[in-house]
Amino acid sequence: MAYAIKKPGRTVADQSYVVEAVKGLGVTFKRFFQNTIGPAENRKTATIRYPEETREYPERFRGVHRLTHRVDGSPRCVACLCCSTACPAQCIYIEPAEYEADDPRHGYERYPRVFVIDELRCIFCGFCVEACPCDAIRMDTGTHVPASWKREHFIFDKETLMSIPGKDGTYVTANPRHEPGDPTHPGLDRDKAH
Amino acid sequence: MDLGWLVLVSILKIAFVIGVLLLLFAPVLVLAERRQSAFFQDRLGPYMGGFPMPRALLDAIPYLVLGAYVVAALCGVMFAISLAMVATGNGQDVLFTEPVFGIEHTWGGLMLVFFPLAVIHLVAAKILPFLFFDGRLTIFGGLHALFDAIKAFTKEDIVPPRGDKFLHSIAPIIAMVPAFATAAVIPFGPTIYVDYLLEQLPADGAIGGTAIDIQVANLNIGILYIFAIAGTGIIGAAIAGYASDNKYALLGGLRAASQMVSYEVTLGLSLVPMFMLYDSLMLPDMIRWQGEHVWGVLVNPLAFVLFFTASIAEYKRVPFDAPEGESEIVAGYFLEYSSGKWLMYMMGEFIEVAVSSAIIAVVFLGGWEVPFLTRAGWEAFGYRFDLTGTGFDVVSNVANSHLFIIIVQVVAFLAKVMVLALISIQVRWTLPRFRYDQIMSLCWKLILPLSLVNILVTGIFVLLFQQMGW
């Protein structure tokens, strides 16, 4: 049903604009003093002094990559190339290599002789983390790639990636690693028959 | 006064005025403009610019703050002991007349030294932590204004290829010079009687000796000079719009010219009632009238509102900034300006804020007059601030001395101007811009008739009071 909309009446004070302008000034001044000299809990300031003060990223934030360590400090990565295959930006370059002959892992699994991520190419989709069967590459560092002034500084090699700790400060992951030869190791090895 | 002395004093005055405008008002207003707006928009604003400070100094700050509280506490103890001894009546001689360590008036002297020291220390303790941020001296973001200026000056200076190079270069100068020139007639403080600096002046009567006004030129046309000079600011904006070879700039220049010409009329007419009240065009006379009677804003608040509005519009500030309206004509008449020339426009605008606030403070807020402070000292309802014979006579002697009164009055004037300037900057961030036709109809259809009515009514009252012999 049609009905007449009642227009708000305008008083002389509204029309003169002076009263309303002073009211407006009151609003802005109140907010100004609230955010400057008022008690800290009433402040509504939304911004921070960024480079010096930082906010914590959310838990599932995909930050800069890291390569997790085994207990002995070697990379967990077995150079299966799953991550570089899954990578839509093709920013991962891996050169696999065999362990030395006296290493128990020789002939069983490989290790990355070269593991390079071009952080400028990376789109931080997290597919490499999803693809990794060994939990060797993770993005749980809670930081982003630091700014730099040289293109080369963004090409992270294996040592750089392994030097970045996780958000909890450790270099390993919470997931257990069953080395070949461990009784818990579920896989096949040379001594066990098929 | 011989000629050389006169020239020296004039140069000192000019240096004082320019120094106050450039070193006090320009940076503070730039800072206010950028951080005041930020704070009530829930932002922090620019705070980064600063000078790195040596580690040792930064490490010492907590100890300095601690020291401040220790000094203040010592002063409190001293004050309590003195009060107790004076109150019991047996200590007055010991405190103020008996020599301590063989020096007379030691206690009184120590109090005089220690109290300001304690106050300074406490203020410093409150302020010091805010001056530094992340190992840099930032002065609460104040140095950002300096770095902004340096950045602007070192940028590339671009003249439009088909613009008029000479006019384009000279326009910012023409726009900035009136802002400084108007400051020439503004009295920053009372007359200084150089021969009696440390003495108490008589309450009334002429005073001989050398007298210096804290004013570059006390012209007998006074405020008319301000209107005349402010009117030339139009040329700067109009030439800038013309020389830029840009249709938006031209539109901005046209808008600026017509708006400033229109508001020039109302600016003068809205002040005419005040001339009639004060019976003078000279700014110091206006201030003296207000000191003897009451502040002008209380006598004629309508004139205050009209003049405040007209002065904002005359200097093209928000909400009357249609000449530079970003949403319509990009930046108006200084659209094609960059680097130092742009900075000159901005600086001119801030100086204009300060100067117009100073004019309002002089005409409506009593200039350098402070309530209860006369030429002869502090006085309220017939009671004079005088502690002679109580032992604290040093305090009242200092407080009533000519030099101290001058300092208080100059600081009071600067404070009034600063408050007015901050309010007008707050207006800038509060009110939305008027449409161009609204600006014009406000001028010709509202402010002009109202100021004419105000002239008529004030004239009737002035005549009435004259007839009644007030």
XYZ file of C-alpha atoms in Angstrom:
664
model
C 0.000 0.000 0.000
C 1.283 3.333 -0.900
C 2.120 5.576 1.966
C 3.609 9.018 2.232
C 7.184 9.166 3.402
C 7.526 11.753 6.097
C 10.428 14.010 5.258
C 12.495 15.078 8.213
C 11.746 18.708 8.912
C 14.568 21.164 8.747
C 14.694 23.717 11.492
C 16.221 27.159 11.212
C 19.240 25.826 13.060
C 19.708 23.120 10.412
C 19.263 25.621 7.626
C 21.790 28.048 9.066
C 24.406 25.252 8.919
C 26.353 26.849 11.757
C 24.906 24.643 14.491
C 25.302 21.493 12.430
C 28.858 22.416 11.498
C 29.724 22.892 15.168
C 28.097 19.534 15.945
C 30.190 17.937 13.217
C 33.307 19.512 14.666
C 32.286 18.096 18.021
C 32.103 14.600 16.562
C 35.507 14.773 14.923
C 37.164 16.456 17.913
C 35.714 13.838 20.246
C 37.132 11.077 18.091
C 40.459 12.913 17.855
C 40.840 13.186 21.630
C 39.578 9.649 22.106
C 42.327 8.362 19.857
C 45.118 10.574 21.201
C 44.893 11.564 24.847
C 42.027 9.317 25.894
C 42.509 6.064 27.811
C 44.217 3.399 25.738
C 41.346 0.906 25.851
C 38.982 3.383 24.163
C 41.233 3.999 21.187
C 39.933 2.816 17.871
C 43.121 3.274 15.883
C 43.090 0.615 13.194
C 46.588 1.001 11.757
C 49.948 0.003 13.215
C 53.486 1.301 12.724
C 54.144 -1.455 10.244
C 57.806 -2.223 9.744
C 58.532 -1.826 13.441
C 55.319 -3.376 14.713
C 53.855 -6.387 12.956
C 50.656 -8.319 13.331
C 50.746 -12.098 13.658
C 49.559 -13.914 10.573
C 46.709 -16.400 10.959
C 47.622 -20.005 11.673
C 46.992 -21.308 8.165
C 48.798 -18.441 6.457
C 50.978 -19.745 3.619
C 54.282 -18.020 4.228
C 57.738 -18.466 2.815
C 58.714 -22.089 2.203
C 61.058 -24.103 4.354
C 62.641 -27.514 3.939
C 62.226 -29.596 7.057
C 65.127 -31.442 8.654
C 65.527 -35.018 9.771
C 66.856 -35.657 13.258
C 70.395 -35.771 11.895
C 69.979 -32.431 10.129
C 69.752 -33.683 6.586
C 66.755 -32.671 4.474
C 63.674 -34.822 4.657
C 63.218 -34.320 0.957
C 63.670 -37.456 -1.119
C 63.767 -35.576 -4.441
C 60.654 -37.275 -5.774
C 59.853 -34.158 -7.851
C 56.197 -34.273 -6.772
C 56.304 -30.633 -5.691
C 57.941 -29.330 -8.807
C 55.467 -31.334 -10.856
C 52.509 -29.992 -8.925
C 53.782 -26.424 -9.019
C 51.578 -24.368 -11.370
C 54.129 -21.553 -11.485
C 57.028 -23.907 -12.156
C 59.202 -22.160 -9.667
C 60.804 -25.221 -8.093
C 63.975 -26.701 -9.544
C 65.326 -29.933 -8.124
C 68.417 -31.943 -9.067
C 68.179 -35.363 -7.407
C 71.255 -37.292 -6.372
C 72.055 -40.666 -4.815
C 73.332 -40.968 -1.269
C 76.905 -42.150 -0.809
C 77.492 -45.897 -1.037
C 78.041 -46.348 2.719
C 74.844 -44.515 3.621
C 71.976 -46.839 4.718
C 69.720 -44.795 2.453
C 71.901 -45.532 -0.578
C 69.962 -47.285 -3.286
C 66.738 -46.768 -1.376
C 65.959 -43.073 -1.735
C 67.539 -40.015 -3.235
C 68.231 -36.572 -1.897
C 68.074 -33.154 -3.593
C 71.548 -32.050 -4.570
C 70.024 -28.755 -5.710
C 66.708 -27.490 -4.459
C 65.858 -23.993 -5.656
C 62.638 -22.034 -5.296
C 62.221 -18.780 -7.193
C 60.212 -16.836 -4.617
C 59.376 -14.140 -7.164
C 57.689 -16.720 -9.392
C 55.927 -18.524 -6.579
C 52.220 -17.791 -6.280
C 52.015 -19.228 -2.752
C 49.225 -21.639 -3.671
C 50.529 -24.341 -1.357
C 50.232 -27.155 -3.932
C 53.838 -28.210 -3.291
C 53.027 -28.722 0.388
C 49.959 -30.751 -0.563
C 51.936 -32.844 -3.042
C 54.864 -33.647 -0.783
C 54.657 -37.282 0.470
C 57.398 -36.756 3.069
C 56.255 -33.516 4.694
C 59.579 -32.129 3.539
C 58.395 -28.795 2.186
C 56.179 -26.683 4.379
C 54.829 -23.113 4.349
C 54.189 -22.834 8.079
C 56.881 -20.215 8.713
C 54.410 -17.451 9.592
C 56.468 -14.863 7.728
C 56.510 -13.652 4.196
C 59.469 -13.419 1.839
C 61.606 -10.537 3.099
C 61.906 -7.544 0.789
C 65.188 -7.038 -0.977
C 66.709 -4.893 -3.670
C 68.226 -7.617 -5.827
C 66.517 -10.219 -7.944
C 69.064 -12.850 -6.924
C 68.098 -12.496 -3.293
C 64.744 -14.068 -4.061
C 66.220 -17.288 -5.527
C 66.207 -19.452 -2.384
C 68.605 -22.397 -2.552
C 68.553 -25.527 -0.409
C 70.659 -24.042 2.405
C 68.450 -20.941 2.612
C 65.271 -22.982 2.633
C 66.643 -25.269 5.328
C 67.735 -22.312 7.454
C 64.179 -20.979 7.861
C 62.511 -22.263 11.041
C 58.835 -23.023 11.363
C 56.468 -20.840 13.332
C 57.301 -22.845 16.463
C 61.015 -22.162 15.982
C 62.027 -25.751 15.186
C 63.350 -27.142 11.935
C 61.634 -30.539 12.092
C 57.952 -31.262 11.707
C 55.552 -32.841 14.168
C 55.048 -35.780 11.831
C 57.317 -38.765 12.658
C 59.857 -39.945 10.131
C 60.501 -43.647 9.775
C 64.013 -44.106 8.511
C 64.928 -47.207 6.529
C 66.055 -49.801 9.032
C 63.769 -48.502 11.802
C 61.407 -51.175 13.072
C 58.550 -48.761 12.534
C 59.514 -48.266 8.915
C 56.498 -49.448 6.907
C 58.138 -49.613 3.509
C 60.174 -52.199 1.715
C 63.892 -52.290 1.948
C 66.589 -54.381 0.430
C 66.756 -56.909 3.261
C 63.045 -57.663 3.320
C 61.632 -59.929 0.730
C 58.605 -58.997 -1.212
C 65.955 56.566 18.125
C 68.485 57.108 15.419
C 68.177 55.596 11.984
C 70.579 52.677 12.409
C 68.805 51.523 15.552
C 65.453 51.801 13.793
C 66.650 49.712 10.851
C 68.088 47.084 13.178
C 64.868 46.853 15.168
C 62.799 46.616 11.990
C 64.980 43.815 10.635
C 64.681 42.004 13.950
C 60.902 42.377 13.874
C 60.664 41.066 10.317
C 62.929 38.161 11.241
C 60.717 37.451 14.265
C 57.508 37.447 12.241
C 58.914 35.316 9.432
C 60.548 33.020 11.969
C 57.296 32.543 13.857
C 55.414 31.866 10.633
C 57.976 29.572 9.045
C 59.499 27.813 12.026
C 56.502 27.595 14.338
C 53.277 27.686 12.371
C 54.239 26.070 9.064
C 55.635 22.822 10.524
C 53.037 22.580 13.286
C 50.197 23.125 10.834
C 51.624 20.644 8.331
C 51.893 18.147 11.157
C 48.385 18.988 12.342
C 47.024 18.707 8.836
C 48.459 15.253 8.372
C 48.233 13.701 11.825
C 45.131 15.426 13.195
C 43.164 14.128 10.241
C 44.670 10.685 10.714
C 43.804 10.352 14.375
C 40.111 10.910 14.078
C 39.963 8.685 11.025
C 41.415 5.944 13.255
C 44.758 6.053 11.500
C 48.177 6.842 12.892
C 49.301 9.140 10.136
C 52.894 9.769 9.064
C 55.320 9.157 11.881
C 58.374 7.633 10.194
C 60.637 10.568 9.390
C 63.363 10.966 11.963
C 67.027 11.221 12.720
C 68.829 8.155 14.065
C 70.007 8.786 17.610
C 73.070 7.350 19.334
C 72.359 4.235 21.362
C 73.755 5.773 24.546
C 71.226 8.592 24.483
C 68.327 6.229 23.920
C 69.504 4.015 26.770
C 69.733 7.074 29.030
C 66.110 8.133 28.533
C 64.649 5.962 31.338
C 67.262 7.352 33.737
C 66.441 10.924 32.624
C 62.784 10.260 33.299
C 63.643 8.768 36.689
C 65.821 11.801 37.442
C 62.917 14.073 36.602
C 60.735 12.421 39.202
C 63.542 12.570 41.784
C 64.056 16.299 41.177
C 60.307 16.895 41.360
C 60.063 14.940 44.599
C 62.962 16.913 46.101
C 61.212 20.130 45.132
C 58.012 18.941 46.746
C 59.881 18.167 49.962
C 61.600 21.561 49.891
C 58.303 23.285 49.272
C 56.611 21.393 52.110
C 59.425 22.261 54.546
C 59.317 25.923 53.525
C 55.542 26.087 53.849
C 55.659 24.416 57.234
C 58.321 26.803 58.496
C 56.485 29.832 57.177
C 53.177 28.570 58.552
C 54.563 28.021 62.043
C 55.863 31.551 61.811
C 59.285 30.868 63.256
C 61.019 29.981 60.041
C 60.488 33.014 57.910
C 63.649 34.747 58.924
C 65.667 31.558 58.630
C 64.220 30.795 55.214
C 64.384 34.092 53.483
C 66.621 36.540 55.270
C 69.249 34.466 57.082
C 72.167 33.744 54.806
C 72.795 30.061 54.065
C 76.382 29.109 53.226
C 77.093 32.799 53.625
C 74.786 33.736 50.711
C 71.672 35.800 51.302
C 68.241 34.772 49.998
C 69.540 31.277 49.340
C 66.265 29.491 50.066
C 64.168 31.883 48.017
C 66.684 31.743 45.190
C 66.819 27.960 45.274
C 63.038 27.792 45.152
C 62.997 30.108 42.169
C 65.537 27.960 40.369
C 64.171 24.605 41.408
C 60.499 25.096 40.721
C 60.795 25.841 37.005
C 63.382 23.074 36.864
C 60.961 20.602 38.423
C 58.156 21.644 36.095
C 60.426 21.382 33.049
C 61.653 17.984 34.192
C 58.172 16.626 34.774
C 56.977 17.869 31.399
C 60.092 16.411 29.788
C 59.507 13.113 31.524
C 56.032 13.017 30.053
C 57.109 14.111 26.593
C 60.532 12.464 26.165
C 59.323 8.937 25.433
C 57.070 10.300 22.687
C 59.917 12.139 20.957
C 61.676 8.922 20.036
C 60.480 5.973 18.062
C 62.482 2.892 17.148
C 65.807 4.592 17.831
C 64.997 7.712 15.852
C 64.206 11.243 16.945
C 60.809 11.718 15.336
C 59.215 14.391 17.587
C 55.854 12.650 17.519
C 55.947 12.570 13.735
C 56.871 16.256 13.558
C 60.033 15.681 11.572
C 57.975 14.044 8.865
C 56.904 17.524 7.775
C 60.555 18.477 7.332
C 61.286 15.394 5.254
C 58.146 16.020 3.224
C 59.470 19.470 2.393
C 62.898 18.125 1.487
C 61.284 15.477 -0.696
C 59.098 18.051 -2.452
C 62.018 20.371 -3.119
C 64.221 17.659 -4.569
C 61.568 16.370 -6.939
C 61.609 17.186 -10.620
C 60.163 20.590 -11.431
C 57.926 20.236 -14.465
C 56.604 23.102 -16.568
C 53.966 22.108 -19.120
C 55.617 22.198 -22.566
C 53.012 24.551 -23.996
C 52.488 26.521 -20.823
C 53.828 30.014 -20.252
C 57.145 29.407 -18.510
C 57.542 32.885 -17.026
C 53.998 33.184 -15.686
C 54.054 29.582 -14.523
C 57.165 30.290 -12.468
C 56.071 33.620 -11.058
C 52.523 32.596 -10.051
C 53.458 30.669 -6.883
C 55.554 33.627 -5.736
C 52.652 36.005 -6.306
C 50.415 33.638 -4.381
C 52.793 33.221 -1.452
C 54.049 36.789 -0.952
C 50.676 38.257 0.193
C 50.477 35.616 2.888
C 53.734 36.894 4.363
C 52.993 40.546 3.621
C 49.729 40.515 5.569
C 51.647 39.403 8.639
C 53.354 42.824 8.696
C 50.535 44.583 10.540
C 49.746 41.821 13.002
C 50.762 42.775 16.545
C 52.313 39.735 18.184
C 52.606 41.405 21.570
C 52.300 44.626 23.520
C 54.605 47.600 23.265
C 58.006 46.925 24.811
C 59.374 49.746 26.947
C 63.021 48.837 26.704
C 64.097 51.020 29.640
C 61.740 49.341 32.121
C 62.088 45.682 31.159
C 62.693 44.389 34.669
C 60.437 46.824 36.505
C 56.742 46.957 37.159
C 54.987 49.449 34.882
C 52.460 51.955 36.211
C 48.857 50.898 35.613
C 48.086 53.880 33.425
C 49.626 57.028 32.070
C 52.198 57.590 29.377
C 55.574 55.935 29.698
C 58.704 57.603 28.393
C 61.802 56.078 26.944
C 62.290 53.851 23.959
C 59.153 51.956 22.952
C 59.061 49.093 20.452
C 55.901 47.496 19.094
C 56.087 43.768 18.388
C 54.637 44.494 14.985
C 56.526 45.167 11.781
C 54.462 48.211 10.791
C 51.747 49.896 12.843
C 49.934 51.396 9.847
C 47.082 53.763 10.521
C 45.027 51.991 7.866
C 45.734 48.748 9.723
C 43.230 46.138 8.713
C 42.456 47.748 5.338
C 46.058 46.913 4.408
C 45.310 43.253 5.122
C 42.292 43.290 2.807
C 44.269 45.070 0.098
C 47.176 42.642 0.225
C 44.992 39.546 0.578
C 43.174 40.689 -2.566
C 46.366 40.342 -4.602
C 46.413 36.626 -3.819
C 43.765 36.284 -6.528
C 46.362 37.130 -9.148
C 48.560 34.203 -8.166
C 45.755 31.676 -8.506
C 44.383 33.170 -11.724
C 47.811 33.353 -13.391
C 48.575 29.800 -12.328
C 45.390 28.612 -13.965
C 46.116 30.597 -17.113
C 49.783 29.650 -17.510
C 49.344 25.914 -17.002
C 47.894 25.113 -20.446
C 45.349 22.824 -18.849
C 41.600 23.186 -18.955
C 41.150 21.949 -15.395
C 43.744 24.400 -14.145
C 42.061 27.193 -16.084
C 38.699 26.277 -14.567
C 40.284 26.229 -11.133
C 41.884 29.612 -11.720
C 38.561 31.068 -12.857
C 36.752 29.633 -9.869
C 39.454 30.915 -7.529
C 39.325 34.393 -9.031
C 35.557 34.761 -8.893
C 35.296 33.240 -5.437
C 38.036 35.396 -3.962
C 36.683 38.568 -5.526
C 33.224 37.801 -4.130
C 34.395 36.989 -0.649
C 36.714 39.997 -0.612
C 33.563 42.113 -0.343
C 31.982 40.158 2.485
C 35.307 39.823 4.277
C 35.529 43.604 4.578
C 31.859 44.238 5.279
C 31.618 41.613 8.018
C 34.354 43.432 9.932
C 32.883 46.944 9.600
C 30.812 46.549 12.824
C 34.031 45.858 14.694
C 35.671 49.018 13.336
C 32.663 50.980 14.520
C 32.897 49.432 17.975
C 36.633 49.885 18.341
C 36.587 53.267 16.639
C 39.919 52.473 14.997
C 41.452 50.578 12.116
C 44.734 49.967 13.908
C 45.078 46.466 15.284
C 46.809 47.386 18.589
C 43.993 49.852 19.321
C 41.440 47.085 18.796
C 43.307 44.867 21.246
C 43.529 47.651 23.844
C 39.776 48.283 23.524
C 39.132 44.603 24.135
C 41.513 44.624 27.074
C 39.622 47.524 28.648
C 36.136 46.194 27.885
C 35.466 42.666 26.728
C 36.515 40.375 23.901
C 34.981 41.212 20.550
C 33.499 37.773 20.041
C 31.227 38.372 23.037
C 30.180 41.799 21.791
C 29.324 40.736 18.265
C 29.286 36.957 17.768
C 27.497 37.288 14.421
C 30.416 39.244 12.993
C 32.754 36.526 14.294
C 30.844 33.745 12.534
C 30.538 35.751 9.309
C 34.182 36.766 9.276
C 35.381 33.262 10.153
C 33.338 31.828 7.277
C 34.385 34.543 4.871
C 38.066 34.201 5.751
C 37.959 30.441 5.160
C 36.313 31.084 1.800
C 38.663 33.935 0.934
C 41.661 31.675 1.446
C 39.997 28.878 -0.566
C 40.034 26.354 2.235
C 37.659 23.472 2.812
C 34.636 23.536 2.668
C 35.084 26.353 0.166
C 37.860 24.734 -1.881
C 35.967 24.443 -5.144
C 38.962 26.011 -6.988
C 40.980 22.883 -6.256
C 38.107 20.393 -6.043
C 39.883 17.085 -6.599
C 36.773 15.190 -7.583
C 35.837 17.602 -10.354
C 38.884 19.413 -11.666
C 41.722 17.247 -10.314
C 43.663 19.847 -8.335
C 42.460 23.066 -9.868
C 44.828 25.907 -10.516
C 47.952 24.180 -9.161
C 47.321 20.979 -11.028
C 50.403 21.450 -13.230
C 52.703 22.333 -10.356
C 55.284 20.072 -8.830
C 58.352 20.245 -6.638
C 59.215 23.536 -4.957
C 56.549 25.548 -6.752
C 53.831 23.260 -5.464
C 55.421 23.505 -2.039
C 55.171 27.286 -2.248
C 51.420 27.029 -2.807
C 51.075 24.648 0.114
C 53.267 26.783 2.356
C 51.350 29.894 1.309
C 48.148 28.143 2.273
C 49.449 27.223 5.710
C 50.804 30.719 6.301
C 47.393 32.043 5.264
C 45.773 29.773 7.851
C 48.078 31.205 10.487
C 47.643 34.825 9.363
C 43.856 34.674 9.100
C 43.714 32.985 12.506
C 45.911 35.791 13.833
C 43.541 38.421 12.416
C 40.567 36.667 14.035
C 42.486 36.433 17.305
C 43.290 40.152 17.153
C 39.827 41.372 16.207
C 37.654 38.953 18.149
C 39.678 37.161 20.804
C 41.552 40.050 22.358
C 44.910 39.472 20.666
C 47.612 39.360 23.308
C 45.283 40.363 26.123
C 45.095 37.788 28.901
C 42.242 37.985 31.414
C 43.325 39.526 34.730
C 46.682 40.598 33.304
C 47.157 44.338 32.966
C 50.154 46.349 31.969
C 51.026 46.675 35.643
C 50.669 43.018 36.517
C 48.150 40.408 37.544
C 44.948 41.795 38.935
C 41.539 40.201 39.535
C 38.450 42.003 40.891
C 40.548 44.753 42.396
C 43.008 42.387 44.075
C 46.576 42.741 42.884
C 48.950 39.783 42.877
C 51.438 41.107 45.357
C 53.425 39.067 47.853
C 55.589 41.874 49.197
C 56.516 41.210 52.791
C 55.541 37.539 52.853
C 58.968 36.262 51.943
C 57.875 35.257 48.454
C 58.151 38.837 47.181
C 60.635 37.640 44.552
C 57.862 35.623 42.931
C 55.430 38.507 42.640
C 58.192 40.868 41.549
C 59.059 38.523 38.690
C 55.417 37.799 37.815
C 54.588 41.504 37.636
C 57.723 42.577 35.796
C 57.327 44.073 32.345
C 59.455 41.416 30.609
C 57.517 38.512 32.126
C 54.182 40.072 31.170
C 55.375 40.547 27.590
C 56.434 36.906 27.377
C 53.117 35.702 28.797
C 51.143 37.887 26.410
C 53.125 36.864 23.315
C 52.754 33.194 24.259
C 49.035 33.730 24.883
C 48.626 35.330 21.476
C 50.477 32.501 19.744
C 48.376 29.990 21.664
C 45.142 31.668 20.577
C 46.295 31.690 16.969
C 47.324 28.055 17.217
C 43.978 26.974 18.642
C 42.101 28.888 15.935
C 44.324 27.403 13.238
C 43.801 23.891 14.571
C 40.041 24.466 14.598
C 40.099 25.671 11.016
C 42.122 22.612 10.032
C 39.602 20.458 11.840
C 36.886 22.207 9.821
C 38.815 21.107 6.764
C 38.504 17.484 7.782
C 34.934 17.674 9.012
C 32.762 19.486 6.500
C 32.193 18.311 2.948
C 32.869 20.685 0.080
C 30.122 23.058 -1.028
C 29.018 23.094 -4.588
C 30.276 26.078 -6.522
C 26.849 27.742 -6.889
C 26.251 27.166 -3.168
C 29.465 29.019 -2.363
C 28.408 31.946 -4.485
C 24.836 32.114 -3.195
C 26.109 31.810 0.371
C 28.320 34.809 -0.270
C 25.921 37.136 -2.075
C 22.575 36.027 -0.683
C 23.402 35.279 2.920
C 26.674 36.610 4.291
C 26.565 39.936 2.477
C 22.991 40.875 3.559
C 23.653 39.590 7.081
C 26.780 41.704 7.397
C 24.911 44.748 6.116
C 22.193 44.149 8.728
C 24.905 43.671 11.316
C 26.432 47.021 10.358
C 23.036 48.715 10.712
C 22.196 47.151 14.087
C 25.668 47.684 15.521
C 25.596 51.281 14.279
C 22.288 51.885 16.063
C 23.646 50.433 19.304
C 26.902 52.387 19.058
C 24.944 55.625 18.540
C 22.602 54.730 21.403
C 25.476 54.139 23.776
C 27.152 57.340 22.663
C 23.925 59.257 23.336
C 23.669 57.681 26.747
C 27.231 58.658 27.385
C 28.698 55.156 27.949
